Coordinates of C-alpha atoms in Angstrom, one line a residue:
M1 CA 30.2 8.5 11.9
D2 CA 29.5 11.6 13.8
S3 CA 26.1 12.1 15.5
K4 CA 24.7 14.4 12.8
E5 CA 25.4 11.7 10.1
H6 CA 24.1 9.0 12.4
L7 CA 20.8 11.0 12.9
K8 CA 20.5 11.5 9.2
A9 CA 21.0 7.8 8.5
K10 CA 18.4 6.9 11.2
R11 CA 15.9 9.4 9.7
Q12 CA 16.4 7.9 6.2
S13 CA 16.0 4.4 7.6
L14 CA 12.8 5.4 9.4
K15 CA 11.4 7.0 6.3
L16 CA 11.9 3.8 4.3
D17 CA 10.4 1.8 7.1
I18 CA 7.3 4.0 7.1
Y19 CA 7.1 3.7 3.3
Y20 CA 7.5 -0.1 3.6
L21 CA 4.6 -0.4 6.1
S22 CA 2.4 2.0 4.1
G23 CA 2.4 -0.5 1.2
Y24 CA 1.0 -3.2 3.4
I25 CA -1.8 -0.9 4.5
I26 CA -2.8 -0.3 0.9
E27 CA -2.4 -4.0 0.1
T28 CA -4.6 -5.0 3.1
M29 CA -7.3 -2.5 2.1
I30 CA -7.4 -3.8 -1.5
S31 CA -7.6 -7.4 -0.1
Y32 CA -10.4 -6.4 2.3
S33 CA -12.5 -4.8 -0.4
F34 CA -11.8 -7.8 -2.7
F35 CA -13.1 -10.3 -0.2
V36 CA -16.1 -8.2 0.8
S37 CA -17.0 -7.9 -2.9
L38 CA -16.9 -11.7 -3.1
G39 CA -19.4 -12.0 -0.2
W40 CA -17.0 -12.7 2.6
Q41 CA -18.5 -12.5 6.1
K42 CA -16.2 -11.4 8.9
N43 CA -16.8 -14.5 11.0
N44 CA -15.7 -16.8 8.1
H45 CA -12.1 -17.9 7.6
I46 CA -10.6 -15.9 4.7
E47 CA -9.2 -19.1 3.0
T48 CA -12.8 -20.3 2.4
C49 CA -13.5 -17.4 0.0
P50 CA -13.6 -18.1 -3.7
L51 CA -10.5 -17.0 -5.5
Y52 CA -8.4 -17.0 -2.4
D53 CA -5.6 -19.0 -3.9
K54 CA -6.3 -18.1 -7.6
G55 CA -3.6 -15.5 -8.2
F56 CA -4.6 -12.8 -5.7
K57 CA -1.6 -13.5 -3.5
T58 CA 0.8 -10.8 -4.8
H59 CA 2.6 -7.8 -3.3
K60 CA 2.4 -5.8 -6.5
L61 CA -0.3 -3.2 -5.8
T62 CA -1.3 -2.6 -9.4
A63 CA -1.6 -6.3 -10.1
K64 CA -3.7 -6.8 -6.9
M65 CA -6.0 -3.9 -8.0
T66 CA -6.4 -5.3 -11.5
F67 CA -7.3 -8.7 -10.0
A68 CA -9.8 -7.2 -7.6
T69 CA -11.5 -5.1 -10.3
S70 CA -11.6 -7.9 -12.9
K71 CA -12.4 -10.9 -10.7
A72 CA -14.5 -9.4 -7.8
H73 CA -15.7 -6.3 -9.7
C74 CA -14.4 -4.0 -7.0
D75 CA -15.4 -0.4 -7.7
Y76 CA -12.6 2.0 -6.8
S77 CA -14.1 5.0 -8.5
G78 CA -13.6 8.0 -6.4
I79 CA -11.2 6.3 -4.1
T80 CA -8.0 8.1 -3.5
L81 CA -4.9 6.3 -4.9
L82 CA -7.0 3.5 -6.3
G83 CA -9.7 5.0 -8.4
V84 CA -8.5 8.6 -8.7
K85 CA -5.6 9.3 -11.0
I86 CA -2.5 10.2 -8.9
R87 CA -1.4 13.6 -10.3
N88 CA 1.7 14.0 -8.2
D89 CA 4.6 12.3 -10.0
V90 CA 6.5 11.3 -6.8
E91 CA 3.4 9.9 -5.1
R92 CA 2.4 7.9 -8.3
K93 CA 5.9 6.5 -8.4
M94 CA 5.7 5.6 -4.6
F95 CA 2.5 3.7 -5.3
N96 CA 3.5 2.0 -8.5
E97 CA 6.9 0.9 -7.4
W98 CA 6.2 -0.2 -3.9
N99 CA 7.3 -3.8 -3.1
E100 CA 8.0 -5.8 0.0
V101 CA 11.8 -5.9 -0.6
V102 CA 12.2 -2.2 0.1
R103 CA 12.4 -3.2 3.8
Y104 CA 15.6 -5.0 3.2
Q105 CA 17.4 -2.4 1.2
N106 CA 20.3 -0.3 2.5
P107 CA 19.0 3.2 2.7
K108 CA 22.3 4.6 1.3
T109 CA 22.1 2.4 -1.8
Y110 CA 18.4 2.2 -2.4
S111 CA 17.9 4.8 -5.1
K112 CA 15.0 3.4 -7.0
L113 CA 12.7 5.9 -5.2
E114 CA 13.6 9.5 -4.3
F115 CA 11.1 11.1 -1.9
T116 CA 11.3 13.5 0.9
E117 CA 9.7 13.4 4.3
S118 CA 7.2 15.9 3.0
D119 CA 6.4 13.6 0.1
L120 CA 5.9 10.7 2.5
H121 CA 3.6 12.8 4.7
I122 CA 1.4 13.6 1.7
Y123 CA 1.4 9.9 0.7
I124 CA 0.4 8.8 4.2
S125 CA -2.3 11.5 4.3
D126 CA -3.7 10.1 1.0
I127 CA -3.5 6.5 2.4
N128 CA -5.6 7.7 5.4
L129 CA -8.1 9.2 3.1
M130 CA -8.2 6.0 1.0
Y131 CA -8.7 4.0 4.1
N132 CA -11.7 6.1 5.3
Q133 CA -13.2 6.0 1.8
L134 CA -12.9 2.2 1.5
K135 CA -14.2 1.7 5.1
R136 CA -17.3 3.7 4.2
K137 CA -17.8 1.7 1.0
Y138 CA -16.9 -1.8 2.1
F139 CA -17.0 -2.1 5.8
V140 CA -18.8 -5.3 6.9

């Protein structure tokens, strides 16, 4: 493999790594808002919260959101990615199809998602916006 191909493979791998980590950021923010809505206090161990082990432990973002809104009555209205319809088809697919196994996929063979570095930049910007909106709404 020449250096140009090697660099391209490294960029693709880095792109998937960033995408992989971005899903955990979203998952963590959904979890945080869920537990705050249940009355969790930051000095209490999270496992003492009601519903901790009642089906919330999933990596599927849409399932986690549904659980949070139905069981803890989280209000995501006006929250980027969570309560505002994602109009960009690529970004919507990135959100809906994220899962933890993307980290272990070969970048050359993982074709479930096609997105560019520019798409990823937009997605990361929206995650940052979502983070700030949730922080203002739910920060304990």
